[in-house]
Amino acid sequence: MTLPVGWRRAGLLVHIAASVGWLGAVAASLALTGLALTADDPHTATAVYLLLRPLAWYVLVPFGIASLVTGVTQSLITVWGLVQHYWVVVKLVLTAFAVAVLLLYTRTLDALADAARAASDGGPPVEATASPLVHAAGAAILLLVALVLSVYKPRGLTPAGHRRRHRTATGSAASQQT
C-alpha cells in the first residue's frame, strides 16, 4: 500500500525528526558519561547519574520507539517495503536491537540514579563506571550505521523482494498482452 506523496513526506519528516532526536540524545548521553568518567570530583558523577535517568526515560526511550514505529510505517507505505530490500531489513534489525538494549539498560540507569540519590543524601560517593559510556558509544555507532544505510540505500533485494518484482513484471506483461 502506498499513500499520496504528501502523506509519505509527512511520515518521512516525522521519522527523520525522531531519528535525529534519538541520535542527539545519544550524543548528549555520550558527552555526559564521558564527563562522569573524566571528572576528578565525585559529585560530578553523582550529578551525571541523576541526569541520565530522566534523559533515558523522557528522551531516549520515546525517540527510540518513535524512530522504530515511524520507520516500520514508512517502509509499509512506500515502495521500499518492510522485507524487500536488505538495507531496510538491516536497518530494522539494528533499530529494534538498539531499542531493546535501551529498554533493558534503563534498569542499570535507574540503579545508578538510585545510588547517586543516596550519595547526594550523605551516603557513600558514587564511583564512575564505564558501562554507560560503552552503551552510549554502541548506540551512536548503531544509529550512524542506520543513517548511512538510509542515505546510500545499498542495492540488494531479499528473496521476498525478488518474488514481488517478478510478480509485478509478470503482471504488467500479462496486462500488456490483453
XYZ file of C-alpha atoms in Angstrom:
178
model
C 0.000 0.000 0.000
C 1.384 3.394 -0.925
C -0.046 6.685 0.206
C -0.143 10.010 -1.635
C 3.143 11.894 -1.801
C 2.121 14.468 0.816
C 1.383 11.802 3.425
C 4.599 9.907 2.657
C 6.657 13.076 3.006
C 4.956 13.965 6.288
C 5.682 10.453 7.564
C 9.293 10.716 6.435
C 9.621 14.073 8.182
C 8.361 12.583 11.455
C 10.704 9.592 11.057
C 13.729 11.802 10.412
C 12.841 14.071 13.346
C 12.525 11.090 15.715
C 15.762 9.540 14.474
C 17.722 12.798 14.693
C 16.306 13.422 18.158
C 17.386 9.946 19.228
C 20.876 10.433 17.814
C 21.149 13.818 19.555
C 20.066 12.336 22.884
C 22.625 9.552 22.469
C 25.297 12.187 21.775
C 24.272 14.032 24.959
C 24.496 10.752 26.902
C 27.922 10.118 25.443
C 29.136 13.568 26.491
C 27.672 13.269 29.982
C 29.076 9.795 30.629
C 32.468 10.916 29.350
C 32.297 13.805 31.799
C 31.450 11.433 34.669
C 34.456 9.253 33.872
C 36.978 12.048 33.455
C 35.934 14.426 36.257
C 38.023 14.499 39.405
C 35.076 15.480 41.580
C 32.820 12.562 42.667
C 29.900 14.995 42.796
C 30.107 15.275 39.000
C 29.493 11.540 38.555
C 26.608 11.803 41.028
C 25.067 14.664 39.056
C 25.515 12.840 35.734
C 23.851 9.665 37.008
C 20.960 11.708 38.351
C 20.569 13.278 34.881
C 20.807 10.040 32.903
C 17.584 8.557 34.316
C 15.232 11.299 33.049
C 17.246 11.588 29.839
C 16.690 7.885 29.241
C 13.014 7.725 30.172
C 11.830 11.040 28.740
C 14.056 11.465 25.689
C 15.947 8.318 24.630
C 13.118 5.800 25.030
C 10.394 7.927 23.374
C 12.644 8.893 20.446
C 13.860 5.315 20.045
C 10.353 3.870 19.982
C 9.136 6.669 17.705
C 12.021 6.015 15.325
C 11.221 2.294 15.223
C 7.480 2.777 14.752
C 7.796 5.504 12.123
C 10.479 3.516 10.292
C 8.250 0.451 10.066
C 5.351 2.663 8.991
C 7.465 4.347 6.318
C 8.582 1.015 4.914
C 4.982 -0.184 4.705
C 3.645 2.926 2.923
C 6.468 3.345 0.409
C 7.853 1.300 -2.444
C 10.759 0.101 -0.272
C 8.646 -2.367 1.672
C 9.489 -3.905 5.030
C 11.351 -7.014 3.848
C 12.061 -6.373 0.177
C 15.473 -4.695 0.405
C 18.361 -5.845 2.568
C 19.195 -2.315 3.702
C 15.675 -1.886 5.116
C 15.851 -5.243 6.901
C 19.292 -4.464 8.359
C 18.122 -1.037 9.481
C 15.021 -2.557 11.085
C 17.092 -5.172 12.941
C 19.607 -2.551 14.138
C 16.864 -0.218 15.332
C 14.880 -2.967 17.073
C 18.077 -4.237 18.728
C 19.018 -0.727 19.887
C 15.550 -0.118 21.350
C 15.578 -3.500 23.120
C 19.021 -2.882 24.625
C 17.959 0.618 25.667
C 14.836 -0.687 27.394
C 16.881 -3.302 29.246
C 19.633 -0.823 30.095
C 17.208 1.601 31.738
C 17.316 -0.740 34.765
C 21.034 -0.073 35.100
C 20.482 3.658 34.695
C 17.779 3.520 37.366
C 20.183 1.734 39.739
C 22.915 4.288 39.055
C 20.463 7.117 39.703
C 19.336 5.477 42.956
C 22.972 5.158 44.076
C 23.564 8.796 43.103
C 20.486 9.887 45.066
C 21.783 8.003 48.122
C 25.203 9.639 47.679
C 23.645 13.090 47.471
C 21.753 12.329 50.700
C 25.029 11.673 52.535
C 25.678 8.070 51.538
C 28.876 6.725 50.032
C 30.058 8.538 46.895
C 29.229 7.044 43.522
C 32.198 5.771 41.574
C 32.136 6.451 37.862
C 31.690 3.376 35.686
C 32.427 2.896 32.004
C 29.217 0.958 31.344
C 27.051 3.967 30.380
C 29.818 5.268 28.119
C 30.163 1.895 26.368
C 26.399 1.646 25.853
C 26.112 5.215 24.564
C 29.041 4.684 22.177
C 27.491 1.437 20.916
C 24.161 3.178 20.374
C 25.859 6.009 18.486
C 27.612 3.535 16.194
C 24.389 1.613 15.508
C 22.465 4.791 14.757
C 25.203 6.113 12.472
C 25.218 2.811 10.547
C 21.427 3.114 10.177
C 21.898 6.682 8.951
C 24.443 5.586 6.338
C 22.083 2.832 5.149
C 19.258 5.366 4.839
C 21.323 7.738 2.742
C 23.165 5.285 0.474
C 20.488 2.547 0.221
C 22.828 -0.236 -0.948
C 21.440 -2.463 -3.664
C 20.191 -5.915 -2.949
C 16.747 -7.445 -2.932
C 15.739 -10.064 -0.419
C 14.047 -13.247 -1.723
C 10.691 -11.585 -0.915
C 11.757 -8.552 -2.953
C 12.708 -10.759 -5.913
C 9.324 -12.532 -5.754
C 7.455 -9.226 -5.675
C 9.491 -7.817 -8.550
C 8.847 -10.987 -10.567
C 5.088 -10.841 -9.793
C 4.953 -7.174 -10.787
C 6.861 -7.797 -14.022
C 4.688 -10.824 -14.871
C 1.508 -8.889 -14.066
C 2.423 -5.921 -16.235
C 3.475 -8.190 -19.121
C 0.161 -10.054 -18.930
C -1.826 -6.814 -18.914
C 0.037 -5.568 -21.980
C -0.842 -8.733 -23.916
C -4.605 -8.263 -23.407
